[in-house]
Short mmCIF file of N, CA and C in Angstrom, two decimals:
data_model
loop_
_atom_site.label_atom_id
_atom_site.label_comp_id
_atom_site.label_asym_id
_atom_site.label_seq_id
_atom_site.Cartn_x
_atom_site.Cartn_y
_atom_site.Cartn_z
N MET A 17 0.74 -1.57 -0.21
CA MET A 17 0.02 -0.04 -0.10
C MET A 17 0.88 1.22 -0.09
N ALA A 18 0.75 1.79 -0.76
CA ALA A 18 0.82 3.74 -0.62
C ALA A 18 0.44 4.86 -0.41
N GLN A 19 1.87 5.59 -0.61
CA GLN A 19 0.65 7.18 -0.07
C GLN A 19 -0.18 7.32 -1.46
N PHE A 20 -1.45 7.80 -0.38
CA PHE A 20 -2.36 8.59 -1.35
C PHE A 20 -3.91 7.42 -2.25
N ASP A 21 -2.69 5.97 -1.23
CA ASP A 21 -4.17 4.84 -2.32
C ASP A 21 -5.58 4.76 -1.72
N VAL A 22 -6.40 5.04 -2.34
CA VAL A 22 -7.35 4.85 -1.48
C VAL A 22 -8.05 3.11 -1.25
N HIS A 23 -9.28 2.72 -0.16
CA HIS A 23 -9.43 1.87 0.00
C HIS A 23 -10.89 1.61 0.10
N ARG A 24 -11.33 0.14 0.18
CA ARG A 24 -12.62 0.89 0.93
C ARG A 24 -12.70 0.63 2.50
N ASN A 25 -14.08 2.04 2.83
CA ASN A 25 -14.29 1.70 4.36
C ASN A 25 -14.62 0.85 4.81
N LYS A 26 -14.41 0.00 5.15
CA LYS A 26 -14.90 -1.31 6.39
C LYS A 26 -15.24 -0.60 7.90
N GLY A 27 -15.55 0.66 7.63
CA GLY A 27 -16.73 0.67 9.09
C GLY A 27 -18.11 0.86 9.08
N GLY A 28 -18.53 1.60 10.44
CA GLY A 28 -20.20 1.30 10.44
C GLY A 28 -20.82 2.44 9.73
N LEU A 29 -20.05 3.35 9.08
CA LEU A 29 -19.74 4.60 8.44
C LEU A 29 -19.68 4.88 7.24
N ARG A 30 -19.49 3.36 7.10
CA ARG A 30 -18.98 3.24 5.16
C ARG A 30 -20.57 3.35 4.34
N ASP A 31 -21.34 3.91 4.56
CA ASP A 31 -22.53 4.57 2.79
C ASP A 31 -22.43 5.03 3.35
N SER A 32 -21.37 6.77 3.95
CA SER A 32 -21.72 8.11 4.02
C SER A 32 -20.17 8.11 4.00
N ILE A 33 -19.39 7.82 4.12
CA ILE A 33 -18.26 7.72 3.60
C ILE A 33 -17.50 6.33 3.11
N PRO A 34 -17.91 5.75 2.31
CA PRO A 34 -17.63 4.89 1.14
C PRO A 34 -15.83 4.49 1.08
N PHE A 35 -15.10 5.48 0.92
CA PHE A 35 -13.25 5.10 0.62
C PHE A 35 -12.73 5.48 2.08
N VAL A 36 -11.51 5.50 2.30
CA VAL A 36 -11.04 6.97 2.76
C VAL A 36 -8.78 6.45 1.44
N VAL A 37 -8.16 8.37 1.92
CA VAL A 37 -7.44 7.59 1.43
C VAL A 37 -6.08 8.01 2.25
N VAL A 38 -5.15 7.06 1.81
CA VAL A 38 -4.22 6.66 3.13
C VAL A 38 -2.68 8.11 2.89
N VAL A 39 -2.84 8.96 3.48
CA VAL A 39 -1.63 9.88 3.26
C VAL A 39 0.05 9.84 4.50
N GLN A 40 0.23 8.83 5.01
CA GLN A 40 1.28 8.99 6.44
C GLN A 40 2.13 8.70 4.69
N SER A 41 3.54 8.82 4.55
CA SER A 41 4.30 9.45 4.30
C SER A 41 5.46 7.69 4.01
N ALA A 42 5.51 7.15 2.78
CA ALA A 42 6.07 5.73 2.56
C ALA A 42 7.33 5.09 3.83
N GLN A 43 7.12 6.83 4.58
CA GLN A 43 8.70 6.24 5.12
C GLN A 43 8.16 5.94 6.47
N PHE A 44 7.23 5.60 6.74
CA PHE A 44 6.60 4.86 7.60
C PHE A 44 6.22 3.30 7.34
N ASP A 45 5.86 3.34 6.39
CA ASP A 45 4.92 1.54 6.04
C ASP A 45 5.37 1.09 7.19
N ARG A 46 6.81 0.99 7.76
CA ARG A 46 7.71 -0.05 9.01
C ARG A 46 5.97 0.24 10.49
N TYR A 47 5.52 -0.12 10.56
CA TYR A 47 4.09 0.70 11.46
C TYR A 47 2.82 -0.50 11.05
N ARG A 48 2.55 -0.38 12.26
CA ARG A 48 1.17 -1.32 11.66
C ARG A 48 -0.20 -0.62 10.97
N ARG A 49 0.30 1.21 11.89
CA ARG A 49 -0.90 1.73 11.40
C ARG A 49 -0.57 3.30 9.97
N ARG A 50 -2.00 2.83 9.84
CA ARG A 50 -1.24 4.37 8.28
C ARG A 50 -2.57 5.43 9.10
N VAL A 51 -2.42 6.92 8.71
CA VAL A 51 -2.92 7.51 9.02
C VAL A 51 -3.86 7.58 7.21
N VAL A 52 -5.46 7.84 8.06
CA VAL A 52 -6.26 7.96 6.78
C VAL A 52 -6.92 8.81 6.22
N VAL A 53 -7.36 9.33 5.73
CA VAL A 53 -8.77 10.60 5.51
C VAL A 53 -10.09 10.51 5.49
N PRO A 54 -10.63 10.42 5.62
CA PRO A 54 -12.10 9.89 4.75
C PRO A 54 -12.09 10.70 3.96
N LEU A 55 -13.14 9.63 3.08
CA LEU A 55 -13.85 10.68 1.11
C LEU A 55 -14.62 11.32 1.64
N VAL A 56 -16.03 12.00 1.08
CA VAL A 56 -17.61 11.33 2.60
C VAL A 56 -17.85 12.02 1.08
N ARG A 57 -18.93 11.21 0.99
CA ARG A 57 -20.25 10.83 -0.74
C ARG A 57 -20.57 12.61 -0.64
N GLN A 58 -20.40 12.98 -1.78
CA GLN A 58 -20.72 14.99 -1.23
C GLN A 58 -22.45 14.90 -1.79
N THR A 59 -22.99 13.81 -1.62
CA THR A 59 -24.56 13.86 -1.67
C THR A 59 -24.77 14.11 -0.14
N LEU A 60 -23.83 13.93 0.64
CA LEU A 60 -24.46 14.45 1.57
C LEU A 60 -24.35 15.48 2.01
N LEU A 61 -23.03 15.94 1.71
CA LEU A 61 -22.68 17.51 1.92
C LEU A 61 -23.94 19.14 2.41
N PRO A 62 -23.93 19.17 3.59
CA PRO A 62 -24.87 20.88 2.89
C PRO A 62 -24.31 21.73 2.39
N ARG A 63 -25.17 21.91 0.79
CA ARG A 63 -25.39 22.69 -0.25
C ARG A 63 -24.23 23.64 -0.07
N SER A 64 -24.84 24.21 1.50
CA SER A 64 -23.78 25.53 2.44
C SER A 64 -22.84 25.68 2.13
N THR A 65 -22.13 24.29 2.79
CA THR A 65 -21.09 23.97 2.46
C THR A 65 -20.12 24.64 2.80
N PRO A 66 -19.48 25.59 2.76
CA PRO A 66 -19.05 26.75 2.41
C PRO A 66 -17.17 25.68 1.49
N THR A 67 -16.67 24.95 2.23
CA THR A 67 -14.99 25.03 2.34
C THR A 67 -15.73 23.88 1.21
N VAL A 68 -17.06 22.64 0.28
CA VAL A 68 -16.47 21.88 -0.38
C VAL A 68 -16.02 22.22 -1.76
N GLY A 69 -15.00 22.07 -1.95
CA GLY A 69 -14.68 22.59 -3.32
C GLY A 69 -13.13 23.25 -3.40
N ALA A 70 -13.47 24.27 -2.32
CA ALA A 70 -12.39 24.72 -2.87
C ALA A 70 -10.98 24.25 -1.37
N ARG A 71 -9.85 25.05 -1.85
CA ARG A 71 -8.50 23.42 -0.57
C ARG A 71 -8.51 22.98 0.23
N MET A 72 -9.34 23.24 1.06
CA MET A 72 -9.18 21.90 1.98
C MET A 72 -10.23 20.26 1.52
N ASN A 73 -11.22 20.14 1.28
CA ASN A 73 -11.91 19.60 1.24
C ASN A 73 -12.35 19.85 -0.94
N PRO A 74 -11.53 19.13 -1.55
CA PRO A 74 -11.45 19.05 -3.53
C PRO A 74 -11.98 17.70 -3.04
N VAL A 75 -12.67 17.78 -4.19
CA VAL A 75 -14.13 16.98 -4.10
C VAL A 75 -13.68 15.50 -5.82
N PHE A 76 -13.63 14.45 -5.54
CA PHE A 76 -12.99 13.21 -6.12
C PHE A 76 -13.72 12.45 -6.69
N VAL A 77 -13.60 11.13 -7.72
CA VAL A 77 -14.37 11.01 -8.45
C VAL A 77 -13.90 9.03 -7.83
N ILE A 78 -14.66 8.64 -7.10
CA ILE A 78 -13.84 7.52 -7.18
C ILE A 78 -15.31 6.63 -7.03
N LYS A 79 -14.85 5.20 -8.09
CA LYS A 79 -15.57 4.31 -8.29
C LYS A 79 -17.07 4.94 -9.03
N GLY A 80 -16.75 5.71 -9.79
CA GLY A 80 -17.89 6.85 -9.89
C GLY A 80 -18.83 7.43 -8.66
N ILE A 81 -18.27 7.22 -8.10
CA ILE A 81 -19.11 8.52 -6.37
C ILE A 81 -18.17 10.23 -6.50
N ARG A 82 -19.21 10.50 -6.05
CA ARG A 82 -18.28 11.99 -5.99
C ARG A 82 -18.43 11.53 -4.47
N VAL A 83 -16.78 11.93 -3.80
CA VAL A 83 -15.78 12.36 -2.87
C VAL A 83 -16.16 13.49 -2.42
N VAL A 84 -15.74 13.92 -1.14
CA VAL A 84 -15.06 14.95 -0.70
C VAL A 84 -14.32 14.69 0.23
N LEU A 85 -12.90 15.44 0.39
CA LEU A 85 -11.46 15.66 1.14
C LEU A 85 -12.87 15.94 2.58
N HIS A 86 -11.93 15.58 3.45
CA HIS A 86 -11.57 15.04 5.57
C HIS A 86 -11.14 15.50 5.57
N PRO A 87 -10.10 16.40 5.38
CA PRO A 87 -9.34 16.12 6.46
C PRO A 87 -9.15 16.79 7.74
N LEU A 88 -10.60 17.65 8.22
CA LEU A 88 -10.56 17.80 10.39
C LEU A 88 -10.79 16.14 10.85
N ASP A 89 -11.43 14.75 10.69
CA ASP A 89 -11.76 13.78 10.26
C ASP A 89 -10.69 12.81 9.40
N MET A 90 -9.77 13.49 10.40
CA MET A 90 -8.72 12.30 9.60
C MET A 90 -7.75 11.53 10.68
N VAL A 91 -7.53 10.18 11.00
CA VAL A 91 -7.50 9.46 11.75
C VAL A 91 -6.49 7.88 11.29
N SER A 92 -6.04 7.47 12.22
CA SER A 92 -5.14 6.77 12.43
C SER A 92 -5.42 5.12 12.28
N VAL A 93 -5.43 4.42 11.63
CA VAL A 93 -6.41 2.79 11.46
C VAL A 93 -4.99 2.12 12.12
N ALA A 94 -6.05 0.53 11.27
CA ALA A 94 -4.70 -0.87 11.98
C ALA A 94 -4.32 -1.41 10.05
N LEU A 95 -3.97 -1.61 9.87
CA LEU A 95 -3.55 -2.05 9.44
C LEU A 95 -4.64 -3.66 7.97
N ASP A 96 -4.92 -4.14 9.30
CA ASP A 96 -5.85 -5.22 9.07
C ASP A 96 -7.60 -5.01 9.29
N GLN A 97 -7.43 -3.01 9.83
CA GLN A 97 -9.06 -2.42 8.91
C GLN A 97 -9.76 -1.80 8.07
N LEU A 98 -8.31 -2.03 7.26
CA LEU A 98 -8.48 -1.85 6.10
C LEU A 98 -8.95 -1.58 4.94
N GLY A 99 -10.09 -1.13 3.86
CA GLY A 99 -10.44 -2.36 3.26
C GLY A 99 -9.84 -2.52 2.57
N GLU A 100 -10.04 -3.01 0.36
CA GLU A 100 -10.04 -3.50 0.38
C GLU A 100 -9.84 -2.33 -1.19
N ALA A 101 -7.92 -2.00 -1.32
CA ALA A 101 -7.48 -1.28 -2.50
C ALA A 101 -8.32 -1.10 -3.79
N VAL A 102 -9.19 -0.12 -4.62
CA VAL A 102 -9.66 1.20 -5.71
C VAL A 102 -8.58 1.73 -6.18
N GLY A 103 -8.24 2.02 -5.52
CA GLY A 103 -6.70 2.98 -6.89
C GLY A 103 -6.55 3.75 -5.81
N SER A 104 -5.56 4.96 -6.78
CA SER A 104 -4.94 5.53 -6.78
C SER A 104 -4.96 7.14 -5.92
N LEU A 105 -5.52 7.95 -5.62
CA LEU A 105 -5.43 9.29 -6.65
C LEU A 105 -3.68 9.79 -5.91
N GLU A 106 -2.64 9.49 -6.81
CA GLU A 106 -1.34 9.91 -6.84
C GLU A 106 -0.83 11.11 -7.48
N LYS A 107 -1.87 11.04 -8.26
CA LYS A 107 -2.06 12.24 -9.53
C LYS A 107 -2.60 13.45 -9.12
N GLN A 108 -3.79 13.25 -8.01
CA GLN A 108 -3.81 14.46 -7.47
C GLN A 108 -3.55 15.06 -5.51
N GLY A 109 -2.31 14.03 -5.44
CA GLY A 109 -0.59 14.54 -4.48
C GLY A 109 -0.92 15.51 -3.69
N GLN A 110 -0.62 16.04 -4.78
CA GLN A 110 -0.30 17.29 -4.53
C GLN A 110 -1.89 18.31 -3.60
N VAL A 111 -2.87 18.46 -4.87
CA VAL A 111 -4.38 18.56 -3.78
C VAL A 111 -3.61 18.08 -2.73
N ILE A 112 -4.01 17.34 -2.30
CA ILE A 112 -4.13 16.49 -1.06
C ILE A 112 -3.17 17.00 0.27
N ALA A 113 -1.91 16.62 -0.50
CA ALA A 113 -1.31 17.71 0.82
C ALA A 113 -1.66 19.41 0.71
N ASP A 114 -1.76 19.77 -0.46
CA ASP A 114 -2.21 21.38 -0.31
C ASP A 114 -3.78 21.34 1.54
N ALA A 115 -4.71 20.37 1.57
CA ALA A 115 -6.25 20.07 1.77
C ALA A 115 -5.18 20.19 3.24
N LEU A 116 -4.64 18.99 3.35
CA LEU A 116 -3.61 19.04 4.75
C LEU A 116 -2.51 19.83 4.85
N ASP A 117 -2.39 20.87 4.47
CA ASP A 117 -1.78 22.35 4.54
C ASP A 117 -2.65 22.91 5.29
N GLU A 118 -2.97 23.16 4.57
CA GLU A 118 -4.24 23.98 4.91
C GLU A 118 -4.65 24.08 6.58
N LEU A 119 -5.02 23.16 6.77
CA LEU A 119 -5.46 22.64 8.58
C LEU A 119 -4.73 22.69 8.95
N LEU A 120 -3.48 22.56 9.19
CA LEU A 120 -2.56 22.16 9.90
C LEU A 120 -2.04 24.03 9.99
N THR A 121 -1.62 24.76 8.86
CA THR A 121 -1.40 25.56 8.97
C THR A 121 -1.28 26.63 9.17
N ARG A 122 -1.31 27.86 10.35
CA ARG A 122 -1.19 28.53 11.40
C ARG A 122 -1.61 30.05 10.74
N SER A 123 -2.85 29.64 11.15
CA SER A 123 -3.91 31.45 10.54
C SER A 123 -3.17 32.89 11.63
N TRP A 124 -2.87 33.82 10.69
CA TRP A 124 -2.42 34.37 11.44
C TRP A 124 -3.08 35.73 11.23
N ASP A 125 -5.29 35.38 11.37
CA ASP A 125 -6.26 36.43 10.88
C ASP A 125 -6.14 36.88 13.17
#
């Protein structure tokens, strides 16, 4: 499994969060856990959500389903809790890194 691989969500919220994307660097592959970000069905998010489609919440299409990256719910999961790998967002890796940067960068407002 590689950074930006997309896996099916095996958890109880799999209807609303069908997939997760691995964001953890390959530098930490020897650990038994992976840091993942949920990919939430876009249809379940309120249309008034101002960040959907913006830098922190980019939209992707996975297996024909429009999903939104949701970094605020990032979590570490055990390897055996990851579902089947269904694709990769490697080509959109910078977009995902930018979303995480938006979450983690200090705000000086």
